[in-house]
């Protein structure tokens, strides 16, 4: 047991923090207004090795481990509490890793170097209009084999990075049904890499989001879309498992990002309560202010430790081939259950400390509250879905309600 950081980890945190605080933090309000991540930030992230950082160095990736990736996620959350830049980072980190593991060599050679240079986007598309929690029941998008091509029909919605993918180019890893028989359960889906830009038969939609405005959320419909066979990612009818693997990875990084953003807001709040006076004293000297600070900081530290346990567990699996999928699913779900909710609680508390100022856009806390809410509402799995996973891992699959006994 060792709670210390290695020299490499310390230097990496310092480098990411220096970059992020200097290049990203001053532009967070601008991103919230323009609804774009400035190209200079994307370029800077590429130069720092922060785009798809877990992919192999042959594709321009940093080849870093999960602990380093999690440190970077925490620092990016700390720098951009709106979470737009962290979303770009973590979606590409987690799903880039899955694509690197399971994508075909020709497609990886075509796309991954562009992703790591910031010239293409890489995202995930599982959610459909019929719902995101029950992928098994709701995934109606069909993929049919026709010679050396796949033909797709269906629709994906609430997908991060649709605009970025259309403007920059890139891929979304998309889950599609490849086995019509409902008895096939979760062995009925395959993963595919779908380029939205320039692909005939794709039409897109966009949502006007509540937060994390710098990165888009949209959807796309597929009408007789044809892609070559090498766009299949991973094994036939094993897409559900590949998706679950990616979700555990993403949830770990989401935990770190929410911890970083909550820490930043808490520090902002502490600066404020030390200076703001009422009844002739700094408000930090009132117990009504101090006690919630003590409680929230204690909880934040607990979630931070669990997050780094998730990163460590990922490293045990992928660097040392030591643990099973289920160890990761459990700890990643615990992190994803608690980090966004606690982060929001912290921001909500700090908003109280700022008084009326918190209700204006002169105070950044409102951007944080709008951004972090995306992760408790549902992005990469809702809080109730995290509870279902945790209970399943604790009690065993035999106690799952019959509606999802077939889910992994
Ligand atoms: C900002 C944002 C970005 C997103 N980006 C992506 C993306 O890039 N790619 C992608 O594929 N998806 C993305 N999503 C979609 C996300 O994965 C889904 O929102 C999520 O899976 C939930 O699906 P849903 O919204 O259809 O809610 P539903 O599945 O309809 O759930 C509605 C409510 O019912 C609850 N519920 C459902 N089943 C149960 C149950 N058995 N027990 C108890 N409660 C239950 C849920 O917890 C939730 O509170 C994004 C979402 C958001 C908000």
Coordinates of N, CA, C and O and ligand atoms in Angstrom, one line a residue, residues 124-128 131-134 157-160 209 212 217 374 377-385 388 404, ligand 1:
X124 N -18.4 8.0 -29.1 CA -19.1 6.7 -28.8 C -20.6 6.9 -29.1 O -21.1 8.0 -28.7
X125 N -21.2 6.0 -29.7 CA -22.7 6.1 -30.0 C -23.4 4.8 -29.7 O -23.4 3.9 -30.5
X126 N -24.0 4.7 -28.5 CA -24.8 3.6 -28.2 C -26.3 4.0 -28.0 O -27.2 3.2 -28.3
X127 N -26.5 5.2 -27.4 CA -27.9 5.6 -27.1 C -28.8 5.8 -28.3 O -28.4 6.3 -29.3
X128 N -30.0 5.4 -28.1 CA -31.0 5.5 -29.2 C -32.3 6.2 -28.7 O -32.4 6.3 -27.4
X131 N -34.0 4.7 -25.7 CA -33.4 4.8 -24.4 C -32.0 4.4 -24.4 O -31.5 3.7 -25.2
X132 N -31.3 4.9 -23.3 CA -29.9 4.6 -23.1 C -29.6 3.6 -22.1 O -28.6 2.8 -22.2
X133 N -30.4 3.5 -21.0 CA -30.1 2.6 -19.9 C -30.2 1.1 -20.4 O -29.4 0.3 -20.1
X134 N -31.3 0.8 -21.1 CA -31.6 -0.5 -21.5 C -31.1 -0.7 -22.9 O -31.9 -0.8 -23.8
X157 N -28.9 8.9 -30.7 CA -29.2 10.2 -30.1 C -28.5 10.5 -28.8 O -28.0 9.6 -28.2
X158 N -28.4 11.8 -28.5 CA -27.7 12.3 -27.3 C -26.2 11.9 -27.4 O -25.7 11.3 -26.4
X159 N -25.6 12.1 -28.5 CA -24.3 11.7 -28.8 C -23.3 12.9 -28.7 O -23.5 13.9 -29.4
X160 N -22.3 12.7 -27.9 CA -21.3 13.8 -27.7 C -20.4 13.9 -29.0 O -20.0 12.9 -29.5
X209 N -27.8 22.4 -25.4 CA -27.5 21.8 -24.1 C -27.7 22.8 -23.0 O -27.7 24.0 -23.2
X212 N -21.7 22.4 -20.4 CA -20.5 22.0 -21.1 C -20.6 22.4 -22.6 O -20.5 21.5 -23.5
X217 N -23.6 18.2 -28.4 CA -24.4 16.9 -28.2 C -25.4 16.9 -29.3 O -26.1 17.9 -29.6
X374 N -24.5 16.9 -16.2 CA -24.6 15.9 -17.3 C -24.2 14.5 -16.9 O -24.8 13.5 -17.4
X377 N -27.0 13.0 -14.6 CA -28.3 12.8 -15.4 C -28.1 11.5 -16.3 O -29.0 10.7 -16.4
X378 N -26.9 11.4 -16.9 CA -26.9 10.2 -17.7 C -25.7 9.9 -18.6 O -25.5 8.8 -19.0
X379 N -24.9 10.9 -18.9 CA -23.8 10.7 -19.9 C -22.9 9.6 -19.3 O -22.5 9.6 -18.2
X380 N -22.7 8.5 -20.1 CA -22.0 7.3 -19.8 C -22.6 6.5 -18.7 O -21.9 5.8 -17.9
X381 N -24.0 6.6 -18.6 CA -24.7 5.8 -17.6 C -25.3 6.6 -16.5 O -24.6 7.4 -15.8
X382 N -26.6 6.4 -16.1 CA -27.2 7.2 -15.1 C -26.8 6.6 -13.7 O -26.3 5.6 -13.6
X383 N -27.2 7.4 -12.7 CA -26.8 7.0 -11.3 C -27.5 5.7 -10.9 O -27.0 4.8 -10.3
X384 N -28.8 5.5 -11.4 CA -29.5 4.3 -11.1 C -28.8 3.1 -11.8 O -28.8 2.0 -11.2
X385 N -28.3 3.3 -13.0 CA -27.6 2.2 -13.7 C -26.4 1.8 -12.9 O -26.0 0.7 -12.8
X388 N -27.4 -0.3 -10.1 CA -27.7 -1.7 -10.6 C -26.4 -2.5 -10.7 O -26.4 -3.7 -10.3
X404 N -33.3 -7.6 -16.8 CA -32.0 -7.4 -17.3 C -31.0 -8.6 -16.8 O -29.9 -8.4 -16.7
Ligands
LIG1 C1 -24.7 15.5 -22.1 C2 -24.8 14.1 -22.5 C3 -23.9 13.5 -23.4 C4 -24.1 12.2 -23.8 N1 -23.2 11.6 -24.7 C5 -23.4 10.4 -25.1 C6 -22.6 9.8 -26.1 O1 -21.6 10.4 -26.5 N2 -22.9 8.6 -26.6 C7 -23.9 7.9 -26.2 O2 -24.1 6.7 -26.7 N3 -24.8 8.4 -25.3 C8 -24.6 9.6 -24.7 N4 -25.4 10.2 -23.8 C9 -26.6 9.4 -23.5 C10 -26.5 8.7 -22.2 O3 -25.7 7.5 -22.3 C11 -28.0 8.4 -21.7 O4 -28.6 9.6 -21.4 C12 -28.1 7.4 -20.6 O5 -27.6 6.1 -20.9 C13 -29.5 7.3 -20.1 O6 -30.4 7.0 -21.1 P1 -31.7 7.9 -21.3 O7 -31.3 9.3 -21.3 O8 -32.4 7.4 -22.5 O9 -32.5 7.7 -20.0 P2 -33.4 6.4 -19.7 O10 -32.7 5.1 -20.0 O11 -34.7 6.6 -20.4 O12 -33.6 6.5 -18.2 C14 -34.5 7.5 -17.6 C15 -34.5 7.4 -16.1 O13 -34.9 6.1 -15.7 C16 -34.0 5.5 -14.8 N5 -34.0 4.0 -15.0 C17 -33.9 3.3 -16.2 N6 -34.0 2.0 -15.9 C18 -34.0 1.9 -14.6 C19 -34.1 0.8 -13.7 N7 -34.0 -0.5 -14.1 N8 -34.1 1.0 -12.3 C20 -34.1 2.3 -11.9 N9 -34.1 3.4 -12.6 C21 -34.0 3.2 -14.0 C22 -32.6 6.1 -15.2 O14 -31.7 6.0 -14.2 C23 -33.1 7.5 -15.5 O15 -33.1 8.2 -14.3 C24 -25.2 11.5 -23.3 C25 -26.1 12.0 -22.4 C26 -25.9 13.3 -22.0 C27 -26.9 13.9 -21.0

